[in-house]
CSV table of C-alpha atoms in Angstrom, one decimal:
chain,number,residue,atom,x,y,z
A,1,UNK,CA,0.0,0.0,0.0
A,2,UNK,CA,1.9,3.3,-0.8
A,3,UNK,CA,1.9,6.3,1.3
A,4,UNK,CA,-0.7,8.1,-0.9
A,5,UNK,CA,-3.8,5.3,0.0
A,6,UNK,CA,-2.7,5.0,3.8
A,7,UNK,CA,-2.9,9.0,4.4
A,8,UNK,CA,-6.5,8.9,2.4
A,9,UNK,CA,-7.2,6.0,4.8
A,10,UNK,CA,-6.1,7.8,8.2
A,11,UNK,CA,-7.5,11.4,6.8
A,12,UNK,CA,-10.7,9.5,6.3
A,13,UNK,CA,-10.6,7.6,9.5
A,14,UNK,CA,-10.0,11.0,11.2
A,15,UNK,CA,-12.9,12.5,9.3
A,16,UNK,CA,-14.9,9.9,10.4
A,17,UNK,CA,-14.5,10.1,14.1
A,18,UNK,CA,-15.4,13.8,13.6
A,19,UNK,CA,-15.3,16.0,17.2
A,20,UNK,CA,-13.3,18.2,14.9
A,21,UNK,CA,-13.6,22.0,13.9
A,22,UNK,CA,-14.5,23.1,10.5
A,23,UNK,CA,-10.8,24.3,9.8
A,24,UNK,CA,-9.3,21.2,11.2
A,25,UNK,CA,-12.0,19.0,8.7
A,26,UNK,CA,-11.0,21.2,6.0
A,27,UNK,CA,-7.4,21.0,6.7
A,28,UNK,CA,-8.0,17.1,6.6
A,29,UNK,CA,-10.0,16.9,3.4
A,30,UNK,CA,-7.5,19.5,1.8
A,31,UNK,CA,-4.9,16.6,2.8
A,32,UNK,CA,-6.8,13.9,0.9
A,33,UNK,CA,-7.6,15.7,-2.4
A,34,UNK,CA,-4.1,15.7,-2.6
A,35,UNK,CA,-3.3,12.2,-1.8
A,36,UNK,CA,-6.2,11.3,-4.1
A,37,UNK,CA,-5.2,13.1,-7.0
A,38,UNK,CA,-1.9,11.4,-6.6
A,39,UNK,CA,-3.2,8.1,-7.3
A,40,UNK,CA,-5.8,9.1,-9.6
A,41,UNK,CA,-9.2,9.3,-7.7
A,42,UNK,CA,-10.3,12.5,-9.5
A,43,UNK,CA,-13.7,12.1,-9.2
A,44,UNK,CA,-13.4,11.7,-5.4
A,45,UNK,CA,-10.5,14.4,-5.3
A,46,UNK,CA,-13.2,16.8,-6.7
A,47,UNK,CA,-16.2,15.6,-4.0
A,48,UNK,CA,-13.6,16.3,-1.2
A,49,UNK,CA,-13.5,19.9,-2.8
A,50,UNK,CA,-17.1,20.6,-3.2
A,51,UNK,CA,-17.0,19.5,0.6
A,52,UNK,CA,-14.1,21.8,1.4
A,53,UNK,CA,-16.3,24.7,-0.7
A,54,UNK,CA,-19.5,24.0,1.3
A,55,UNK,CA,-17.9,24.1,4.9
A,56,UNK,CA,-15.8,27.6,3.9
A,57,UNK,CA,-18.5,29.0,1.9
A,58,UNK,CA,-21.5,27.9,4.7
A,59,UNK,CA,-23.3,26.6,2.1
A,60,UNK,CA,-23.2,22.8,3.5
A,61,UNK,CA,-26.0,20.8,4.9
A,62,UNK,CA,-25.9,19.1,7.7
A,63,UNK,CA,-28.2,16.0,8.7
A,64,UNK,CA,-28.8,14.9,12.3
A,65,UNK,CA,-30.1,11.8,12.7
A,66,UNK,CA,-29.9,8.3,14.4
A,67,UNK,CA,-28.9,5.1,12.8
A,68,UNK,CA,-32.9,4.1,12.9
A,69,UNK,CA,-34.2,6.8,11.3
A,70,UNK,CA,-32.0,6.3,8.4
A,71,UNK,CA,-33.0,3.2,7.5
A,72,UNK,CA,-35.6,3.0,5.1
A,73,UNK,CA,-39.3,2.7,6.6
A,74,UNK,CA,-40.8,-0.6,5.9
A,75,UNK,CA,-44.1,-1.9,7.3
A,76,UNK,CA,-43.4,-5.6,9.1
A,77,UNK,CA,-44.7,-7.9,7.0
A,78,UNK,CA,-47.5,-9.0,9.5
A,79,UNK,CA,-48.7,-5.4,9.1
A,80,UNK,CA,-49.1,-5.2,5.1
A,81,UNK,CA,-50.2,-8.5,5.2
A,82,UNK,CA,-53.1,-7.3,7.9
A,83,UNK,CA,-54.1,-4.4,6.1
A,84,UNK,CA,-54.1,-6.3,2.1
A,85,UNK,CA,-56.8,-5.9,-0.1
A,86,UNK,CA,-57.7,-8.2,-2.7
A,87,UNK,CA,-59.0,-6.3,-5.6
A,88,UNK,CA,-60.1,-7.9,-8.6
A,89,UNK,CA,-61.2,-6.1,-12.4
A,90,UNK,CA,-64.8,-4.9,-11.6
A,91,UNK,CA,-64.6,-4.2,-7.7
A,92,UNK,CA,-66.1,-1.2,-6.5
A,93,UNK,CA,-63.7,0.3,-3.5
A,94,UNK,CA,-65.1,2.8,-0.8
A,95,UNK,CA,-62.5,5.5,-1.7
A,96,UNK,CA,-63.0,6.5,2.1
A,97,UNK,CA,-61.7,3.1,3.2
């Protein structure tokens, strides 16, 4: 592994942990643009820039959330099977149901 991938590893690792300032992320990501650049990762080299733009500029988003609530919401399947309708060609529906 050269030295290039293990400081994109560590700066990523460090980024990751995060309890960090904006200048210290920034300083970080500025770190592994460079590294990825070296070994060709442009199109990641150029995401870590947008993200260095955003957190300089104040134009980044920021998402708080638990684990849970980022998981995609899906019904148990004793639930959907609970509430199934069977609906054949001709069926009138209550529309209110």
């Amino acid at each position: 592994m050269c030295c290039d991938t293990k400081a994109i590893e560590a700066a990523t690792a460090a980024l990751a942990a995060g309890a960090m300032s904006a200048e210290q992320e920034v300083e970080l990501l500025e770190l592994r643009v460079e590294s990825r650049i070296a070994v060709g990762a442009l199109e990641l080299a150029g995401a870590d820039a947008r993200a260095m733009h955003a957190l300089t500029s104040g134009s980044g988003r920021v998402v708080v959330a638990s684990a849970s609530a980022l998981r995609p919401r899906v019904s148990a399947p004793e639930r959907v099977r609970a509430v199934a309708v069977a609906v054949r060609l001709g069926d009138e529906l209550d529309p209110l149901l």
